[in-house]
mmCIF file with all atom_site columns, C-alpha atoms in Angstrom:
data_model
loop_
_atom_site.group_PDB
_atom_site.id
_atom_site.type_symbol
_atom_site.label_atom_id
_atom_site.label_alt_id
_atom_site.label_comp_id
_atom_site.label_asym_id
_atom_site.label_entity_id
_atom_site.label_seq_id
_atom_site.pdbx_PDB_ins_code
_atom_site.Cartn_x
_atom_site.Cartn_y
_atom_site.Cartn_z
_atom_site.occupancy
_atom_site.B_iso_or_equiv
_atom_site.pdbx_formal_charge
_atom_site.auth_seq_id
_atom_site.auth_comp_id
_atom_site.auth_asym_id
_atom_site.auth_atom_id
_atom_site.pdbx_PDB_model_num
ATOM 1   C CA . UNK Z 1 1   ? 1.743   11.933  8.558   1.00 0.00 ? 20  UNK Z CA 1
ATOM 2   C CA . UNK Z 1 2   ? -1.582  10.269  7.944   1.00 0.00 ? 21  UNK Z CA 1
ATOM 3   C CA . UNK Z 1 3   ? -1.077  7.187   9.171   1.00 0.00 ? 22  UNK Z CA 1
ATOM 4   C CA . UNK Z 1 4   ? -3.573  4.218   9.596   1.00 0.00 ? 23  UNK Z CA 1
ATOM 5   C CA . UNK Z 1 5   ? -4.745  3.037   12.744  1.00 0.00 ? 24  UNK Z CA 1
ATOM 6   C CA . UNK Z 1 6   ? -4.463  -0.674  12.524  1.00 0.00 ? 25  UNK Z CA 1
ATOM 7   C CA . UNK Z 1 7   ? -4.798  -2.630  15.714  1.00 0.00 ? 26  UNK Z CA 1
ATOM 8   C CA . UNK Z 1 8   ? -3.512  -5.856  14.120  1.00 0.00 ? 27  UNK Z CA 1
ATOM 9   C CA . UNK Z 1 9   ? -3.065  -7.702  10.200  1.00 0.00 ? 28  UNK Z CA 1
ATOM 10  C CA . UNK Z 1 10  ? -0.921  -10.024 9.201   1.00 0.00 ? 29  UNK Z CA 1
ATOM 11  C CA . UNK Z 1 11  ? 2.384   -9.617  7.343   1.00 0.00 ? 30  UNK Z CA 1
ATOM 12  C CA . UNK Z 1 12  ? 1.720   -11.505 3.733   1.00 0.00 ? 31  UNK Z CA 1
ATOM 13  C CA . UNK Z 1 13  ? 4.513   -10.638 1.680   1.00 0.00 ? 32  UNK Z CA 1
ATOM 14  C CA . UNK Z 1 14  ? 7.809   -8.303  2.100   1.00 0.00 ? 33  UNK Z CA 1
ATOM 15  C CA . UNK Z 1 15  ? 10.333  -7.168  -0.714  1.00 0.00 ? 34  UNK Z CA 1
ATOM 16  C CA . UNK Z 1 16  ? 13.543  -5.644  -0.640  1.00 0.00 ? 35  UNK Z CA 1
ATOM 17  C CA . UNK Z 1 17  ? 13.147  -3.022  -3.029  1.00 0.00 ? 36  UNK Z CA 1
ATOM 18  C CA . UNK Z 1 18  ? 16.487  -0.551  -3.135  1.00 0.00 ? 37  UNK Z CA 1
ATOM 19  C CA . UNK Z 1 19  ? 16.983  0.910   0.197   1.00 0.00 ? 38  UNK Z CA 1
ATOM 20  C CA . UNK Z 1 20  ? 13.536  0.038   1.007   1.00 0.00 ? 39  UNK Z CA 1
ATOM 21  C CA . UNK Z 1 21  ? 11.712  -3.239  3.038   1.00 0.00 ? 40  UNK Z CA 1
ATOM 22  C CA . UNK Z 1 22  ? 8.249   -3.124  1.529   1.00 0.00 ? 41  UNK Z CA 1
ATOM 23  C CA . UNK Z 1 23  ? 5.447   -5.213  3.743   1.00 0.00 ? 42  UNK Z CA 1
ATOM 24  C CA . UNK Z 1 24  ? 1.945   -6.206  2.170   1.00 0.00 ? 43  UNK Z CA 1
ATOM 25  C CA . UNK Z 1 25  ? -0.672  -6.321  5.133   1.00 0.00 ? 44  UNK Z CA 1
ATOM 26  C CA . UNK Z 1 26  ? -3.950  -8.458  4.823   1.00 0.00 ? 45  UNK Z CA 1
ATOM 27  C CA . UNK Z 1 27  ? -6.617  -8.906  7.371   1.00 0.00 ? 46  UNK Z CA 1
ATOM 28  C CA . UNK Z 1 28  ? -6.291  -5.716  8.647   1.00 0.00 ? 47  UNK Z CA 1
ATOM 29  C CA . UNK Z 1 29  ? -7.987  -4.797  11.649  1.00 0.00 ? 48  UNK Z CA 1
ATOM 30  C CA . UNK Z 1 30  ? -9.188  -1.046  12.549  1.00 0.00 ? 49  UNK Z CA 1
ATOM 31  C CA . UNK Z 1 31  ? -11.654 1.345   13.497  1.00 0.00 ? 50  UNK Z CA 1
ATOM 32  C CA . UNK Z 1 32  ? -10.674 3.458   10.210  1.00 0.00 ? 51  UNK Z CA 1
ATOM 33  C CA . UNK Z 1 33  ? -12.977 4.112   7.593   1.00 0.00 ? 52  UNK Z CA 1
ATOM 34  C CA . UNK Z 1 34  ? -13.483 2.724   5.047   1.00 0.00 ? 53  UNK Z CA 1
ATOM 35  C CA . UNK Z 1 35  ? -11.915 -0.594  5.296   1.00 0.00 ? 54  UNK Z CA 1
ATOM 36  C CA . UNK Z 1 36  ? -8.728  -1.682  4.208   1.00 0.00 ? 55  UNK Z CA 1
ATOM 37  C CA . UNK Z 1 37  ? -8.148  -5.000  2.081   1.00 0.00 ? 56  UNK Z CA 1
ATOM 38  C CA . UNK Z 1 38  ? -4.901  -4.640  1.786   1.00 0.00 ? 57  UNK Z CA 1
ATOM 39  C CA . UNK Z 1 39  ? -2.299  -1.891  3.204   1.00 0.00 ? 58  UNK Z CA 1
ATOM 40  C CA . UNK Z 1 40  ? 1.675   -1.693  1.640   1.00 0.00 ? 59  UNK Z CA 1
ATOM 41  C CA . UNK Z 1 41  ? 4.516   -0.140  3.895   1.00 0.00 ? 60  UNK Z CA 1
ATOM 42  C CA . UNK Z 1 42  ? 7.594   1.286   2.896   1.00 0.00 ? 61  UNK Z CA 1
ATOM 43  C CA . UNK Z 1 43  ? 10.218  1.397   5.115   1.00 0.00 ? 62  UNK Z CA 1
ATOM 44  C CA . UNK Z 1 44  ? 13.191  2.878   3.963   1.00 0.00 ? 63  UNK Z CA 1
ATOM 45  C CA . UNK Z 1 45  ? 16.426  1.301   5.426   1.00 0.00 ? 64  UNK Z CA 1
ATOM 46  C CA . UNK Z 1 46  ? 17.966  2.777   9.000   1.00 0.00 ? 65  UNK Z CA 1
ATOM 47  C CA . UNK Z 1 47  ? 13.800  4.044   9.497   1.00 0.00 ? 66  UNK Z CA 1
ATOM 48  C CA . UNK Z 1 48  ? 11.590  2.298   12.176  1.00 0.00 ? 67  UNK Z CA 1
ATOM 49  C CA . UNK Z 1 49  ? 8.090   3.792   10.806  1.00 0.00 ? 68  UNK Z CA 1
ATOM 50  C CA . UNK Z 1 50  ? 6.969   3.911   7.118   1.00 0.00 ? 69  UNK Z CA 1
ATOM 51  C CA . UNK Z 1 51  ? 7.483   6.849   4.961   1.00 0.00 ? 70  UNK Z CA 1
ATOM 52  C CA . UNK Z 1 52  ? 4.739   5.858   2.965   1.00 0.00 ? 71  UNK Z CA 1
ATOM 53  C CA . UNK Z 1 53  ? 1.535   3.723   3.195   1.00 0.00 ? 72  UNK Z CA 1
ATOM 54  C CA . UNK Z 1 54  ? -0.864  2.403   0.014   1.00 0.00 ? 73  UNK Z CA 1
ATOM 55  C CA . UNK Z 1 55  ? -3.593  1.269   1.064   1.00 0.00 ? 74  UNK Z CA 1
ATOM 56  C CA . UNK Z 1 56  ? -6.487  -0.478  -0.951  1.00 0.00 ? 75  UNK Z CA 1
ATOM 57  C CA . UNK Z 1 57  ? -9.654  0.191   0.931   1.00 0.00 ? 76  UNK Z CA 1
ATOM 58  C CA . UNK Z 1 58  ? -13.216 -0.931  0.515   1.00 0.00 ? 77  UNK Z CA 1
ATOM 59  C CA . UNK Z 1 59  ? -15.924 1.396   -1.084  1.00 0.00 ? 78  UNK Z CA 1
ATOM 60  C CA . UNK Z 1 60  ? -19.616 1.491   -1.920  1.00 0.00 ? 79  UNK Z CA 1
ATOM 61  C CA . UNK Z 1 61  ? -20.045 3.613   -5.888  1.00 0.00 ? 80  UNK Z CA 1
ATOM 62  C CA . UNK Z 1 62  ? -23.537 3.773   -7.576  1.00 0.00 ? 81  UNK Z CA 1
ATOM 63  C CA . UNK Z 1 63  ? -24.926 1.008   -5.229  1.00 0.00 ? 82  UNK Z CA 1
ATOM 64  C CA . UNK Z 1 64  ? -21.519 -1.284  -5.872  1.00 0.00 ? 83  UNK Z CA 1
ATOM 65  C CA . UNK Z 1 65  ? -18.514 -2.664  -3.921  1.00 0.00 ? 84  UNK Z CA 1
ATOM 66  C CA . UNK Z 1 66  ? -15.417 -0.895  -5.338  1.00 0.00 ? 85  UNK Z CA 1
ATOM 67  C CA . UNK Z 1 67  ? -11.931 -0.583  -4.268  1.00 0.00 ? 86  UNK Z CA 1
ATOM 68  C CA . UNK Z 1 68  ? -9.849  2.620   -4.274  1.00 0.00 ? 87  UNK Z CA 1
ATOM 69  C CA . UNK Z 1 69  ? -5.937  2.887   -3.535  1.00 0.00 ? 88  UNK Z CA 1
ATOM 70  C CA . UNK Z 1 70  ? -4.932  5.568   -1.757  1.00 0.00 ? 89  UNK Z CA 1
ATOM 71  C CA . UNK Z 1 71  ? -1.201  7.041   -0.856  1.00 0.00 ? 90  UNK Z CA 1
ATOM 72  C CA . UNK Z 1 72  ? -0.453  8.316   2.616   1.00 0.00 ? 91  UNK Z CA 1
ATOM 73  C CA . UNK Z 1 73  ? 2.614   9.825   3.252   1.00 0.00 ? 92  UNK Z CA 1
ATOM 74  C CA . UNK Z 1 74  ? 4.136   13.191  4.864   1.00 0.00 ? 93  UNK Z CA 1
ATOM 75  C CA . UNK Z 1 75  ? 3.760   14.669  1.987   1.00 0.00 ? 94  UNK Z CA 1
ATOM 76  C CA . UNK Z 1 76  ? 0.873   13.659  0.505   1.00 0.00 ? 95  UNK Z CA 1
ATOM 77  C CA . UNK Z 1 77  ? -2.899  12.123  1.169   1.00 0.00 ? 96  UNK Z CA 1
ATOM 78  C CA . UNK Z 1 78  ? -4.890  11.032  -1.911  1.00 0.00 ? 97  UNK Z CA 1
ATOM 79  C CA . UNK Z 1 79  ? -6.775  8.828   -3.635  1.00 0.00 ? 98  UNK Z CA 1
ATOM 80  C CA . UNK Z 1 80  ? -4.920  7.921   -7.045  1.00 0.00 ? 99  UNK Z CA 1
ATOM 81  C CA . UNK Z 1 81  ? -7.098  4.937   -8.140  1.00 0.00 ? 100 UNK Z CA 1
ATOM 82  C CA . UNK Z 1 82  ? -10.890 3.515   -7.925  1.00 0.00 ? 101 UNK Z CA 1
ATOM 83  C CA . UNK Z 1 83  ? -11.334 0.478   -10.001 1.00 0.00 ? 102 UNK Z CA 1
ATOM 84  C CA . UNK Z 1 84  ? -12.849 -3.147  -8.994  1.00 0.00 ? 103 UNK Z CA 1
ATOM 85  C CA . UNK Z 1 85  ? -9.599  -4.698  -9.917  1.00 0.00 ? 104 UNK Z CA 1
ATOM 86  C CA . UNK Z 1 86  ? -7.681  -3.583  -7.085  1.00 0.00 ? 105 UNK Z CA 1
ATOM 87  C CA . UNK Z 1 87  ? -9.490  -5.825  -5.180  1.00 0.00 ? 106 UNK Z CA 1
ATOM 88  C CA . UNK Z 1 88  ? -7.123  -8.702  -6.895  1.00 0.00 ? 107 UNK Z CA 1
ATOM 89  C CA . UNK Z 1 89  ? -4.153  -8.649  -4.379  1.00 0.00 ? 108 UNK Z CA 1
ATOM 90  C CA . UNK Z 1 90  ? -1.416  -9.115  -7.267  1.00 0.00 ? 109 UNK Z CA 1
ATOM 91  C CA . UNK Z 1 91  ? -3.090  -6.640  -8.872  1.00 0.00 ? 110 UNK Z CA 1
ATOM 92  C CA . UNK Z 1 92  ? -2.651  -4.158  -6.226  1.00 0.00 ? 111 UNK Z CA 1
ATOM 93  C CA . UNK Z 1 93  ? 0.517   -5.262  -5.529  1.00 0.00 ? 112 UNK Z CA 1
ATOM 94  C CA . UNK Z 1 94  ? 1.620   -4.520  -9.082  1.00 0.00 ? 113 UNK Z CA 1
ATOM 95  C CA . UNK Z 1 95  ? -0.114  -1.153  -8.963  1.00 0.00 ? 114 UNK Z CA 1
ATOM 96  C CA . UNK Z 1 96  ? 0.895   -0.212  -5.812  1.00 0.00 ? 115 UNK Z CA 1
ATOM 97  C CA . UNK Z 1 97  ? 4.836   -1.428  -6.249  1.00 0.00 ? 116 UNK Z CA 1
ATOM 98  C CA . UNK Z 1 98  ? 5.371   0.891   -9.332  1.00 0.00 ? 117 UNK Z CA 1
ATOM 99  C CA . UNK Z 1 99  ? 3.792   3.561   -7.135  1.00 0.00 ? 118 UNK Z CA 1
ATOM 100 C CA . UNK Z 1 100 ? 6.574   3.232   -5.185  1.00 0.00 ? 119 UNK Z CA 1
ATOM 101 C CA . UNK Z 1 101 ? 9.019   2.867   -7.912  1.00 0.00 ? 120 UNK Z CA 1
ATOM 102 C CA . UNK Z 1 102 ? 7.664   6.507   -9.177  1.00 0.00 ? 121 UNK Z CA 1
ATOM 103 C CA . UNK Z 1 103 ? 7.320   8.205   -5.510  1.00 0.00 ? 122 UNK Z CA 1
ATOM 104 C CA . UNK Z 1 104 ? 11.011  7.106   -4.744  1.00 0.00 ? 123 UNK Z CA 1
ATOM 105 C CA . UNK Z 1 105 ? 12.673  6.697   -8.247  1.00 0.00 ? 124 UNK Z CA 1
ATOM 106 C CA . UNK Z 1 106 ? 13.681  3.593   -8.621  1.00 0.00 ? 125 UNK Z CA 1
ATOM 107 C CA . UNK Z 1 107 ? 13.860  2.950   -12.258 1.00 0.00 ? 126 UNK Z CA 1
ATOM 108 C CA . UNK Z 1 108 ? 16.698  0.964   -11.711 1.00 0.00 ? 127 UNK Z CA 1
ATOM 109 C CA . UNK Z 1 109 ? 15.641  -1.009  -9.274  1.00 0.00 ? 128 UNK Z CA 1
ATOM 110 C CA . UNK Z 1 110 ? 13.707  -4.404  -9.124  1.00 0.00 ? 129 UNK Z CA 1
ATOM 111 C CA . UNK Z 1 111 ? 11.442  -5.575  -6.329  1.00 0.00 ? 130 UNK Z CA 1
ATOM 112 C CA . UNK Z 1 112 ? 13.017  -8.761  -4.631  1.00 0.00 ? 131 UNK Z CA 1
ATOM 113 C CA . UNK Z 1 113 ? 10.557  -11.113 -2.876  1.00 0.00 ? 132 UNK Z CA 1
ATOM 114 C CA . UNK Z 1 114 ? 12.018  -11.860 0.998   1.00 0.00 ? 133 UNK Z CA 1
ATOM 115 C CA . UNK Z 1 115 ? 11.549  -15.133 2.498   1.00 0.00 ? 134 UNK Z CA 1
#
């Protein structure tokens, strides 16, 4: 899996979202590039290690900052967004939640804040 190489961040929010723990990540340290605002982990229950990472990663397009969200998973590397709002963390959040919903099919399912 492409996986990012963070050396530290800081846990902001987690969900319980079906058999998944989701963790948002802010100040996220690494020697990866480009940089990464903000980086979501889903863990799926019984796992140790993510089966999937969005990220939200800082870009430079036609002279401007820019954010673009990218999926990283066993199956899959790609970008699926660039827009400015994803620098708005409930924004990404938002986006990158129903990403998850789709990936994993969880229609029926509702995102649960923990703690």
């Amino acid at each position: 899996m492409a996986t990012p190489h963070i050396q530290s961040a800081i846990p902001k929010k987690r969900y319980q979202y079906g058999e998944f723990t989701i963790t948002l990540l802010t100040d996220i340290q690494s020697e990866d590039s480009p940089d990464y605002l903000y980086l979501m982990a889903a863990v799926r229950e019984g796992n140790a290690q993510p089966e999937v990472y969005i990220t939200c990663e800082t870009i430079m397009q036609d002279g401007a900052r820019t954010y673009q969200v990218r999926v990283l998973s066993d199956q899959q590397e790609h970008i699926i967004s660039t827009q400015p709002q994803w620098g708005n963390e409930k924004a990404f959040c938002e986006f990158a939640l129903e990403g998850i919903s789709q990936m994993f099919e969880l229609s029926d399912e509702q995102p649960t804040p923990i703690g």
